[in-house]
C-alpha atoms as an extended CHARMM CRD file, in Angstrom:
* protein
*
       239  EXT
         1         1  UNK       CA            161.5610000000       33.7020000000       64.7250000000  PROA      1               0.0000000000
         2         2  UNK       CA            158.4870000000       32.8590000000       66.5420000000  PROA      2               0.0000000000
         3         3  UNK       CA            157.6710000000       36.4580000000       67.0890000000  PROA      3               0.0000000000
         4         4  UNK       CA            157.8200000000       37.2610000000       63.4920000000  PROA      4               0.0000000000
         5         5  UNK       CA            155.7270000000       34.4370000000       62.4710000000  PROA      5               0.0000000000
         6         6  UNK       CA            153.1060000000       35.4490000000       64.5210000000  PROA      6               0.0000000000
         7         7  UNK       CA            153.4180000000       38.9940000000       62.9170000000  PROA      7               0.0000000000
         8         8  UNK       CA            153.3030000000       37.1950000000       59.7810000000  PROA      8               0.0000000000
         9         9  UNK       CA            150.0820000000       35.5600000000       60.3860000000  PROA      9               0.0000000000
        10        10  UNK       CA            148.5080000000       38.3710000000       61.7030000000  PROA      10              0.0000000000
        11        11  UNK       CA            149.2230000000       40.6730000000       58.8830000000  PROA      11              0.0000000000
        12        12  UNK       CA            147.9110000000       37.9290000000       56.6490000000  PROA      12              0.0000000000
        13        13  UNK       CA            144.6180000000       37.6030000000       58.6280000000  PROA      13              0.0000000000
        14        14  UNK       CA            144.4310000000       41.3700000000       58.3790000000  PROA      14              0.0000000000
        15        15  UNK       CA            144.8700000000       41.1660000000       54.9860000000  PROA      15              0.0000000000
        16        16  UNK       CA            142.0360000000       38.4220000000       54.2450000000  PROA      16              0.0000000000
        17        17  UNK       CA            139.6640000000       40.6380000000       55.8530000000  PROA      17              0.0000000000
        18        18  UNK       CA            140.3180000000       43.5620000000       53.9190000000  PROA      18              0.0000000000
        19        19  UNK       CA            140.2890000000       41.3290000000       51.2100000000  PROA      19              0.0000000000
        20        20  UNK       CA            136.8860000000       39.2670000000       51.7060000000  PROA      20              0.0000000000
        21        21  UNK       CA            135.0610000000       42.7960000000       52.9030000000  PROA      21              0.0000000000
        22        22  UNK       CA            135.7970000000       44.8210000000       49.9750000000  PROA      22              0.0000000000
        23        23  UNK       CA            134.9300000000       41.9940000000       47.5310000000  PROA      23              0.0000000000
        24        24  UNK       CA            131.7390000000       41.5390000000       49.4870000000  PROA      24              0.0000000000
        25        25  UNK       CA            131.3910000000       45.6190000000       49.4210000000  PROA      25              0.0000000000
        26        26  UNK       CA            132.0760000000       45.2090000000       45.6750000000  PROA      26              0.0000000000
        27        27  UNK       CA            128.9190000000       42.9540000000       45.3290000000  PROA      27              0.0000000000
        28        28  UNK       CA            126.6830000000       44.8190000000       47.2890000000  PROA      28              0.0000000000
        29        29  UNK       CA            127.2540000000       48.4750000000       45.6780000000  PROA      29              0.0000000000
        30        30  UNK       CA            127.0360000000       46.4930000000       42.4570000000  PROA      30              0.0000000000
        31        31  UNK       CA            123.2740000000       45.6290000000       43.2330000000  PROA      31              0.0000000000
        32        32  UNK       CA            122.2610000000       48.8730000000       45.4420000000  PROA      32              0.0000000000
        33        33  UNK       CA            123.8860000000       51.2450000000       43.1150000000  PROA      33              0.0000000000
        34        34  UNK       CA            124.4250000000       49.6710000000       40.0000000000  PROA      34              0.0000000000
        35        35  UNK       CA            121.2770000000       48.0650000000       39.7150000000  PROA      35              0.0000000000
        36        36  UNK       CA            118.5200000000       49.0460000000       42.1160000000  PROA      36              0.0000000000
        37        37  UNK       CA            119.0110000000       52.9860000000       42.0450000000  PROA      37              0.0000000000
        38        38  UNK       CA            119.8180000000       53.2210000000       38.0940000000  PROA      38              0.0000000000
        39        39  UNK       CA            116.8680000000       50.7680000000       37.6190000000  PROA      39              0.0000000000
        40        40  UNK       CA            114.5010000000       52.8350000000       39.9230000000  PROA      40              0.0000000000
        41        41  UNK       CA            115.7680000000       55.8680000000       39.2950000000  PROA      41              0.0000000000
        42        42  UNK       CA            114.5860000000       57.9670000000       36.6320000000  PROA      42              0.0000000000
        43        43  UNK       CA            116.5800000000       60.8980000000       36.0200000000  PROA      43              0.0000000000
        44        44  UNK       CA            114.2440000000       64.1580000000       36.0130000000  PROA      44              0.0000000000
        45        45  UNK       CA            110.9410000000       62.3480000000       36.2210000000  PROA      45              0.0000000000
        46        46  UNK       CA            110.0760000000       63.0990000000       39.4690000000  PROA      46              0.0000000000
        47        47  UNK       CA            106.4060000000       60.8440000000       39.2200000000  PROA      47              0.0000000000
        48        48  UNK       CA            108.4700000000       57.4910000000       37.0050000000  PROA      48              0.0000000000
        49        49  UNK       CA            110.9410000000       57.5310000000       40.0130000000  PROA      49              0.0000000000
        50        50  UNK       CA            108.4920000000       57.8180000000       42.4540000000  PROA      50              0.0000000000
        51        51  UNK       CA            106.1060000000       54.7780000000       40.9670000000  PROA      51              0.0000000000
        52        52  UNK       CA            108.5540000000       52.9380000000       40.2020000000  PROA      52              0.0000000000
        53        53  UNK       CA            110.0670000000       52.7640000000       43.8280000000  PROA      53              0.0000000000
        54        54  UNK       CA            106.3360000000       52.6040000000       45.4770000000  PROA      54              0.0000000000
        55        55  UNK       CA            105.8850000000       49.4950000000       43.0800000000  PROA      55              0.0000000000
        56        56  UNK       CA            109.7020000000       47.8100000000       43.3920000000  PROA      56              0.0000000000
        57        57  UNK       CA            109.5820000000       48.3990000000       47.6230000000  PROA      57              0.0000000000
        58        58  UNK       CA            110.7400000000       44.9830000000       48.2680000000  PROA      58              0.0000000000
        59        59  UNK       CA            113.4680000000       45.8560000000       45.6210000000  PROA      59              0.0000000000
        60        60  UNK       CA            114.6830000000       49.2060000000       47.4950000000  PROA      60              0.0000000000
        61        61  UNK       CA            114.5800000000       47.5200000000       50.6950000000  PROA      61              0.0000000000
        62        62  UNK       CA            117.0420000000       45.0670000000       49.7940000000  PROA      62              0.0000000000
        63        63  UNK       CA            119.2030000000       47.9560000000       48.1190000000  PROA      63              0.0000000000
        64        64  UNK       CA            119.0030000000       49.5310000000       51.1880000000  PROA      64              0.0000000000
        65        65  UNK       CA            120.4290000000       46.1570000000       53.1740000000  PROA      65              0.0000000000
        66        66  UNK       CA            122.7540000000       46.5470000000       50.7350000000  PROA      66              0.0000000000
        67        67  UNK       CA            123.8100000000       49.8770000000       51.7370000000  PROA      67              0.0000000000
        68        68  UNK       CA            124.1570000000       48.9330000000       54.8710000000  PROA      68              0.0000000000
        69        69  UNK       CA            126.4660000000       46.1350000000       54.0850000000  PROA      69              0.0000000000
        70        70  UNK       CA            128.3500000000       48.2690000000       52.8250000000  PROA      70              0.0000000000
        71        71  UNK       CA            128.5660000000       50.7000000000       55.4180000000  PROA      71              0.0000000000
        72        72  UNK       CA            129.2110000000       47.6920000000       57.9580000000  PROA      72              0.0000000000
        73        73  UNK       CA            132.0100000000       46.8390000000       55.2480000000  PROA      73              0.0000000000
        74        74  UNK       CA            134.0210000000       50.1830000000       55.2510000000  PROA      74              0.0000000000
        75        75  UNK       CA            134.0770000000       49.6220000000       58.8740000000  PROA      75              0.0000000000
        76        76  UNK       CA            136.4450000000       46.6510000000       59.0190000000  PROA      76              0.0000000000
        77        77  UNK       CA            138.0420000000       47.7870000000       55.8720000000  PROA      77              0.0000000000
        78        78  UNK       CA            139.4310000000       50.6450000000       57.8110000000  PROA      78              0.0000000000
        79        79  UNK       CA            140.5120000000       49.0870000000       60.7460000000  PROA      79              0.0000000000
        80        80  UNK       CA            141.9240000000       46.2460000000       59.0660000000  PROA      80              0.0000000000
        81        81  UNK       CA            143.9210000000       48.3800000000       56.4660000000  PROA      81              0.0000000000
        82        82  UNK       CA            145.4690000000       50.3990000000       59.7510000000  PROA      82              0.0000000000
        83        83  UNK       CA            146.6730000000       47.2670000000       60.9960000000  PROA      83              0.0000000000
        84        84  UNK       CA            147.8630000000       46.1330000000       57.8630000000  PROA      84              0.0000000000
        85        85  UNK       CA            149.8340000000       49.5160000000       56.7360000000  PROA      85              0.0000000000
        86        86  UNK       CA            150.7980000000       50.2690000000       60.8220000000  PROA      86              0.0000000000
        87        87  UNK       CA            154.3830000000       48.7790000000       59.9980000000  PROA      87              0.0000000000
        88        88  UNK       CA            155.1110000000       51.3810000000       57.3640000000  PROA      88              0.0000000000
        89        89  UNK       CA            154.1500000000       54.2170000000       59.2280000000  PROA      89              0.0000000000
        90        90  UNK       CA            151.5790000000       54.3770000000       62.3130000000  PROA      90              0.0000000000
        91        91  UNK       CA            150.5610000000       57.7720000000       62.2630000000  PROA      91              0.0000000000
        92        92  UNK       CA            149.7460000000       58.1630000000       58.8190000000  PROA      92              0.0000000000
        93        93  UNK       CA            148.1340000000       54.8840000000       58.5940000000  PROA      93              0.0000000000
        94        94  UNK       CA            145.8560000000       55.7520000000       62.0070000000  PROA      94              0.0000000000
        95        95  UNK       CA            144.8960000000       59.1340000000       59.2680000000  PROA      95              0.0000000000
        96        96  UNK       CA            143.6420000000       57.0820000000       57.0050000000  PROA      96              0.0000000000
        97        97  UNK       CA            141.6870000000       54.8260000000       58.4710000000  PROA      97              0.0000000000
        98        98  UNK       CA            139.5970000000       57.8000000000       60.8510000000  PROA      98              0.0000000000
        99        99  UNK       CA            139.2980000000       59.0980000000       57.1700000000  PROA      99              0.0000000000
       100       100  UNK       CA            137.4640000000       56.1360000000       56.0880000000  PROA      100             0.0000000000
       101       101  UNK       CA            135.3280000000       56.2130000000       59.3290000000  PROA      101             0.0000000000
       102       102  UNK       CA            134.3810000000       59.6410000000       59.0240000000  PROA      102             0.0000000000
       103       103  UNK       CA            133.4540000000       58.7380000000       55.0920000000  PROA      103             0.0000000000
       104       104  UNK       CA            131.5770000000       55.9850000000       56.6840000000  PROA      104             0.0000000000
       105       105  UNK       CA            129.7170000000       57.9400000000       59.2000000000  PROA      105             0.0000000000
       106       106  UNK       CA            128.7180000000       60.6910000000       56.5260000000  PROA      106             0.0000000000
       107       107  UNK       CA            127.4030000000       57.2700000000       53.9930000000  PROA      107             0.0000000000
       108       108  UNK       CA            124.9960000000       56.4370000000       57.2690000000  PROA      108             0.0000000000
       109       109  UNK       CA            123.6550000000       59.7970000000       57.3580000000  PROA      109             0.0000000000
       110       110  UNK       CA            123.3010000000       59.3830000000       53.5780000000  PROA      110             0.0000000000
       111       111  UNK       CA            121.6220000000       55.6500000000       53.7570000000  PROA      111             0.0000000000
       112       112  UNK       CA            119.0660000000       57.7370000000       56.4780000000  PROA      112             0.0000000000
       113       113  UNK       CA            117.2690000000       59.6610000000       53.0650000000  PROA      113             0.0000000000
       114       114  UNK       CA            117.0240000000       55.9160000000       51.6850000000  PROA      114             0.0000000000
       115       115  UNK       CA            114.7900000000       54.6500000000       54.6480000000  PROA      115             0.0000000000
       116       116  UNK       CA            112.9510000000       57.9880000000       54.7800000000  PROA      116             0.0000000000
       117       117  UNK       CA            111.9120000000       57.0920000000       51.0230000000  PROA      117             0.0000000000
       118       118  UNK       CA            111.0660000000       53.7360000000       52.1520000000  PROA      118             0.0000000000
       119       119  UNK       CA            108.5630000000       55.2270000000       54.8750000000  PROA      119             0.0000000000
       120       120  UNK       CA            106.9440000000       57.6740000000       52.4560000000  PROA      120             0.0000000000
       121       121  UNK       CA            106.2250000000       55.2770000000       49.5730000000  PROA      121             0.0000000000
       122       122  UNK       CA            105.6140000000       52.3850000000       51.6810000000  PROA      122             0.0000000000
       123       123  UNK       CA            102.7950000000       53.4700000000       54.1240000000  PROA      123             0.0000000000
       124       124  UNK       CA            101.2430000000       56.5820000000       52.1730000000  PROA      124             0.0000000000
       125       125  UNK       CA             98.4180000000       56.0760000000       54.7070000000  PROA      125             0.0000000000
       126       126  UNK       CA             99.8110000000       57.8810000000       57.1710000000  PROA      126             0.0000000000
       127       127  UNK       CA             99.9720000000       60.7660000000       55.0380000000  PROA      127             0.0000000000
       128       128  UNK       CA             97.2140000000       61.0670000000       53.7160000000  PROA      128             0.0000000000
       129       129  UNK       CA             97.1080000000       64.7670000000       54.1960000000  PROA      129             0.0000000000
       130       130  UNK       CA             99.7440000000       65.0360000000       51.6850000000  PROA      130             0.0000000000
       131       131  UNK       CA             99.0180000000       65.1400000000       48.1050000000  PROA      131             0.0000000000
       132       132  UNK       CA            100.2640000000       62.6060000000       45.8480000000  PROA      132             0.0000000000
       133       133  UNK       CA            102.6700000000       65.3030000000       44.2710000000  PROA      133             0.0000000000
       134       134  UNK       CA            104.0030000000       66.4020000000       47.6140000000  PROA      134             0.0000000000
       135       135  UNK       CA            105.0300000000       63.3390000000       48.4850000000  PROA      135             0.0000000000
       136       136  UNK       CA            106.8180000000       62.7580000000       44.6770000000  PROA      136             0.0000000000
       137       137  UNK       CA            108.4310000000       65.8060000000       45.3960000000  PROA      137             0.0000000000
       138       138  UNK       CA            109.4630000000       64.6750000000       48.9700000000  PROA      138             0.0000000000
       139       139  UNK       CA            110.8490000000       61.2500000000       47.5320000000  PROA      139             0.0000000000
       140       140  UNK       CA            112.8930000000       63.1920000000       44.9330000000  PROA      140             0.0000000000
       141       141  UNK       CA            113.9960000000       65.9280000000       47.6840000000  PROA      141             0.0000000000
       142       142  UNK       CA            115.4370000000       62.7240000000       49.7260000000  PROA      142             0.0000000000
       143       143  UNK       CA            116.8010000000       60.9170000000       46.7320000000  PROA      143             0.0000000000
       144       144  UNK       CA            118.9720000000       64.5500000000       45.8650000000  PROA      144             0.0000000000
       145       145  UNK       CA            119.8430000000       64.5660000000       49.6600000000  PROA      145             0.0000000000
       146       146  UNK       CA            120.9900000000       61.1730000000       49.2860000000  PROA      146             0.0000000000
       147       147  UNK       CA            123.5470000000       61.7430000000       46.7380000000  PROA      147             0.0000000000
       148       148  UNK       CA            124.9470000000       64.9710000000       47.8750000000  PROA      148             0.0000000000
       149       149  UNK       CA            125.6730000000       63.9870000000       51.3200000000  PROA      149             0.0000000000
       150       150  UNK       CA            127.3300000000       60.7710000000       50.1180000000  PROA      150             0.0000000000
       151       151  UNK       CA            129.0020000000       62.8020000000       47.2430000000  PROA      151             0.0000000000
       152       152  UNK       CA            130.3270000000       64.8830000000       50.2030000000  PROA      152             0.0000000000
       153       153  UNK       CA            131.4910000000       61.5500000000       51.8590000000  PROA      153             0.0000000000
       154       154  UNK       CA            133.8330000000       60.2840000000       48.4820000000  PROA      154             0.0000000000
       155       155  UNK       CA            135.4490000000       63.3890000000       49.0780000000  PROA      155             0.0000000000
       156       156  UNK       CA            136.6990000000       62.1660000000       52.3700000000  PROA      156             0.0000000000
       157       157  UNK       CA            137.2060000000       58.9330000000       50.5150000000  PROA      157             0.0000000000
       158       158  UNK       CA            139.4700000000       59.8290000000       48.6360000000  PROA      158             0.0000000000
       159       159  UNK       CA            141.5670000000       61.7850000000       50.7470000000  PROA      159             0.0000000000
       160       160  UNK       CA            141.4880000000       58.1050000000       52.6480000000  PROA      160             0.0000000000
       161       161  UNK       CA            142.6480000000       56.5230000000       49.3570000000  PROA      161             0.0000000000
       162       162  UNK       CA            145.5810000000       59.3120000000       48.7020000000  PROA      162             0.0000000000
       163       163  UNK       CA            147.1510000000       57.8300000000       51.9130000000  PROA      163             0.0000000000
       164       164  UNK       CA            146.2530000000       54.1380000000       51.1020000000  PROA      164             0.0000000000
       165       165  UNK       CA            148.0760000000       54.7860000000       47.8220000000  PROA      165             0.0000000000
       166       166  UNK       CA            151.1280000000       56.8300000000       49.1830000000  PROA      166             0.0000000000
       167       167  UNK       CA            151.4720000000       53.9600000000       52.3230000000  PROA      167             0.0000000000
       168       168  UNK       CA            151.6870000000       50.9220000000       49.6470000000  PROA      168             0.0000000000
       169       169  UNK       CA            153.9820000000       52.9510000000       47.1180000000  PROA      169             0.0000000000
       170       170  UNK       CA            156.5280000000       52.3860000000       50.5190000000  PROA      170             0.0000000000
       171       171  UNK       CA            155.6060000000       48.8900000000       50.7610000000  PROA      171             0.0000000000
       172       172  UNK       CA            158.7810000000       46.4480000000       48.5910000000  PROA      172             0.0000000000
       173       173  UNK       CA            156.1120000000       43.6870000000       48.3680000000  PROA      173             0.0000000000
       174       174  UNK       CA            152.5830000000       45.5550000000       47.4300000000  PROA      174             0.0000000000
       175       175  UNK       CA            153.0300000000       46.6330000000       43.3440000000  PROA      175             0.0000000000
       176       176  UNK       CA            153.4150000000       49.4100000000       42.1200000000  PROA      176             0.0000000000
       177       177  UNK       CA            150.7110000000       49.2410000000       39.6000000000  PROA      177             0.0000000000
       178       178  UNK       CA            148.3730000000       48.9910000000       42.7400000000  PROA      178             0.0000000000
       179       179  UNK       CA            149.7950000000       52.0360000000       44.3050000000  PROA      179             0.0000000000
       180       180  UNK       CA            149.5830000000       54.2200000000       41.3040000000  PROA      180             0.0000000000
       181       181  UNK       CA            145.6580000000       52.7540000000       40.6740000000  PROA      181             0.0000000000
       182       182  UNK       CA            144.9100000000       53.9320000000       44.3070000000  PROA      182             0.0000000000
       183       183  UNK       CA            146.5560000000       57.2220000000       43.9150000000  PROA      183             0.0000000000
       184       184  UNK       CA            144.4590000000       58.3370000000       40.3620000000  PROA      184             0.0000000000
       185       185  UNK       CA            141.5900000000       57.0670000000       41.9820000000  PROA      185             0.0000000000
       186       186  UNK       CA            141.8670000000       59.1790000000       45.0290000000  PROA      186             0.0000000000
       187       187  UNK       CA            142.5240000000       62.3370000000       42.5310000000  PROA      187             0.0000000000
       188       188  UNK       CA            139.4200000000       61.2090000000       40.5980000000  PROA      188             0.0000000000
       189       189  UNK       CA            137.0050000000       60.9440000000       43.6700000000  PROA      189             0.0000000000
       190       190  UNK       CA            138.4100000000       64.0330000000       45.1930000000  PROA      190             0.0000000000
       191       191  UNK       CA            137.9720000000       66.0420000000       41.8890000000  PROA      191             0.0000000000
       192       192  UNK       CA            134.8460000000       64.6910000000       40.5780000000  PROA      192             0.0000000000
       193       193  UNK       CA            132.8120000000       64.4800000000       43.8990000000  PROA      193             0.0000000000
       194       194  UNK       CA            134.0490000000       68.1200000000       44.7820000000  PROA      194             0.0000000000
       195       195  UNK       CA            132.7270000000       69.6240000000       41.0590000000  PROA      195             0.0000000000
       196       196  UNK       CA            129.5330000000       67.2820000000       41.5910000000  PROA      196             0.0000000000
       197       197  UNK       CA            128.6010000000       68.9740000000       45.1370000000  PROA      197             0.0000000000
       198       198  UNK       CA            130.1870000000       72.9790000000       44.8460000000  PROA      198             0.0000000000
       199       199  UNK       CA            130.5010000000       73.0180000000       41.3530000000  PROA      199             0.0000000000
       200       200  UNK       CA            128.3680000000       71.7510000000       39.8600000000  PROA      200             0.0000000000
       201       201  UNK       CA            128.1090000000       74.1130000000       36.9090000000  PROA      201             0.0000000000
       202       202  UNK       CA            131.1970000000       72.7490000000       35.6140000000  PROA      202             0.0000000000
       203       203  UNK       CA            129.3760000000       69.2960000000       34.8080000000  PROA      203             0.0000000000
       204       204  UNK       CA            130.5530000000       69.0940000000       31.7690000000  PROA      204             0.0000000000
       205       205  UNK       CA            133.8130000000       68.6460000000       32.3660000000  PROA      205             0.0000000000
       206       206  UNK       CA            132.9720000000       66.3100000000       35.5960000000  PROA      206             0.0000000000
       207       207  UNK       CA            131.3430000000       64.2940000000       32.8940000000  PROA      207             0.0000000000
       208       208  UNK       CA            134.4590000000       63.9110000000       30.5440000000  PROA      208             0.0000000000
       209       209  UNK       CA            136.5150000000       63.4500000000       34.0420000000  PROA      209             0.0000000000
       210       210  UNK       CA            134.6190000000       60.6550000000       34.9710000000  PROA      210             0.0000000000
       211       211  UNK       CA            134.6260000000       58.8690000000       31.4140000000  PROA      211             0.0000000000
       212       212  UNK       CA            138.5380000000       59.2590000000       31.6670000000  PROA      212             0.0000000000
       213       213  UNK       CA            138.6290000000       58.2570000000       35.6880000000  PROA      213             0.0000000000
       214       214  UNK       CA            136.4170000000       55.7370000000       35.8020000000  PROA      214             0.0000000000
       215       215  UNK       CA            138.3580000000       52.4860000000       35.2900000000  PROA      215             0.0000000000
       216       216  UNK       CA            141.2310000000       53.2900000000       37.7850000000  PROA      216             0.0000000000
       217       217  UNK       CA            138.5460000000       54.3620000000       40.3960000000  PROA      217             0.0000000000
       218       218  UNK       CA            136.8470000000       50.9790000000       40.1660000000  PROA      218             0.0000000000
       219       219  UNK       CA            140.4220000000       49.2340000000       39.7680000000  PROA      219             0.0000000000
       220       220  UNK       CA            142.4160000000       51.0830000000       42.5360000000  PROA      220             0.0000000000
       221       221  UNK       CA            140.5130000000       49.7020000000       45.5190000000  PROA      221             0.0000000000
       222       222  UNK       CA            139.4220000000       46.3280000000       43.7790000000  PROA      222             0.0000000000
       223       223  UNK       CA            142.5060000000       46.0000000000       42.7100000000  PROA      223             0.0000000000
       224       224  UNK       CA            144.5440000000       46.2410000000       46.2000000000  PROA      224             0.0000000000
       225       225  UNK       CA            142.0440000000       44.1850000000       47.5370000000  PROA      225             0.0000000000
       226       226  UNK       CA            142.4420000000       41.4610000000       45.3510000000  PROA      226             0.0000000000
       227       227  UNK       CA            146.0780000000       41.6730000000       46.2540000000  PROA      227             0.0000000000
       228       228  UNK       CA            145.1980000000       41.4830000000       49.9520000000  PROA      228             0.0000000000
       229       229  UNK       CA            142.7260000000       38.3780000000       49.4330000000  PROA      229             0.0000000000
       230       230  UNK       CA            145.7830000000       36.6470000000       47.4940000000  PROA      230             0.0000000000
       231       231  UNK       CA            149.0200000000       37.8050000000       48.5110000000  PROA      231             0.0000000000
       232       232  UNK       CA            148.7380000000       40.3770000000       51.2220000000  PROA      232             0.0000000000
       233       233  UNK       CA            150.4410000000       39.1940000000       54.6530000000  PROA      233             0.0000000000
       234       234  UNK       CA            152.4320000000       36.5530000000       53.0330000000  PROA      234             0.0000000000
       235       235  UNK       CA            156.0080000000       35.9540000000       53.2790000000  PROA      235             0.0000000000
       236       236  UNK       CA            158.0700000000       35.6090000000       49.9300000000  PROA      236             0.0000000000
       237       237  UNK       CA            159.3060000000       32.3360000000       49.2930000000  PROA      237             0.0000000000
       238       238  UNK       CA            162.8020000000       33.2890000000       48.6240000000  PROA      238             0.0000000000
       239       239  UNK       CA            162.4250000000       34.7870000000       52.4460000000  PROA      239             0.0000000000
């Protein structure tokens, strides 16, 4: 009896750290992503973008912290989903979780284009050999990099999602409604991110996918998580 309360409360302290990381990860793409980059950002105005980040630094910098929250965030996510899912099947779980630290690893190469934008518009000094529109150019060739190596990354993602989704559909306690969010939003990062980075001449329909995708790929993670933070790791009361 002791020995399963014990597993019990470790589950549940697994759980609670999934829970808390991915609503903190929630936050921070929320501001790096949500607002900083679509504020900044100024989609085919290479000069706008480029001012606009020069004059908002202090603004970047923190979406870049925020990046790196997240980053530090995937990283306990994916160890403390393994530990979490282990009982349901080891193996598969121990997939998933190297999936989300290889997706992790490929977001830190991504965040590196961030500070390299940071340097450039920060301390134009120090190249002052460069002409104004060589370095615009420069901040927009590490702004494209950005988002094609991390576009690369959801790919991996969602392959780590896929067995997230397919582990918890064997779960009797996690619902199904959860399951089924994780496993459309694994099909929708898989699909969408591969069209956005080798297909990209298919972006109208990647468009239209997205529109239709959108909500369960925002729900499927949140959604477990929320479940974790709440109920994951505890024991039934009619048990």
């Amino acid at each position: 009896m002791n020995n399963f309360a014990n597993e019990q409360s470790n589950l549940r302290k697994y759980a609670l750290t999934a829970g808390i990381a991915l609503m903190f990860m929630t936050f921070a793409a929320f501001f790096s992503y949500g607002y900083v980059l679509e504020n900044l950002i100024v989609e085919g105005d290479v000069i706008t973008t480029f001012h606009n980040i020069k004059s908002s630094s202090t603004l970047f910098n923190a979406g870049i912290v925020g990046w790196l929250i997240i980053l530090i965030c995937d990283i306990v996510v994916a160890w403390s989903f393994y530990i979490f899912l282990k009982p349901l099947n080891k193996p598969i779980s121990l997939l998933g979780a190297w999936l989300r630290l290889i997706y992790a690893g490929i977001l830190g190469i991504a965040i590196l284009n961030l500070i390299f934008i940071s340097i450039l518009t920060s301390n134009t000094e120090y190249f002052s050999s460069f002409k104004i529109n060589q370095l615009e150019a420069s901040v927009m060739l590490f702004l494209k990099a950005f988002h094609f190596i991390w576009s690369v990354g959801l790919i991996i993602f969602g392959g780590h999602l896929m067995i997230v989704g397919y582990l918890s559909f064997q779960s009797d306690i996690i619902p199904k409604v959860v399951s089924l969010l994780l496993l459309i939003a694994s099909i929708g990062y898989i699909i969408i991110h591969f069209n956005h980075t080798f297909l990209p001449k298919f972006d109208g329909i990647t468009t239209i996918l997205e529109s239709i995708l959108s909500v369960p790929m925002i729900l499927g993670e949140l959604g477990f998580g929320i479940w974790m933070l709440f109920k994951g790791g505890k024991v039934p009361k009619s048990e």
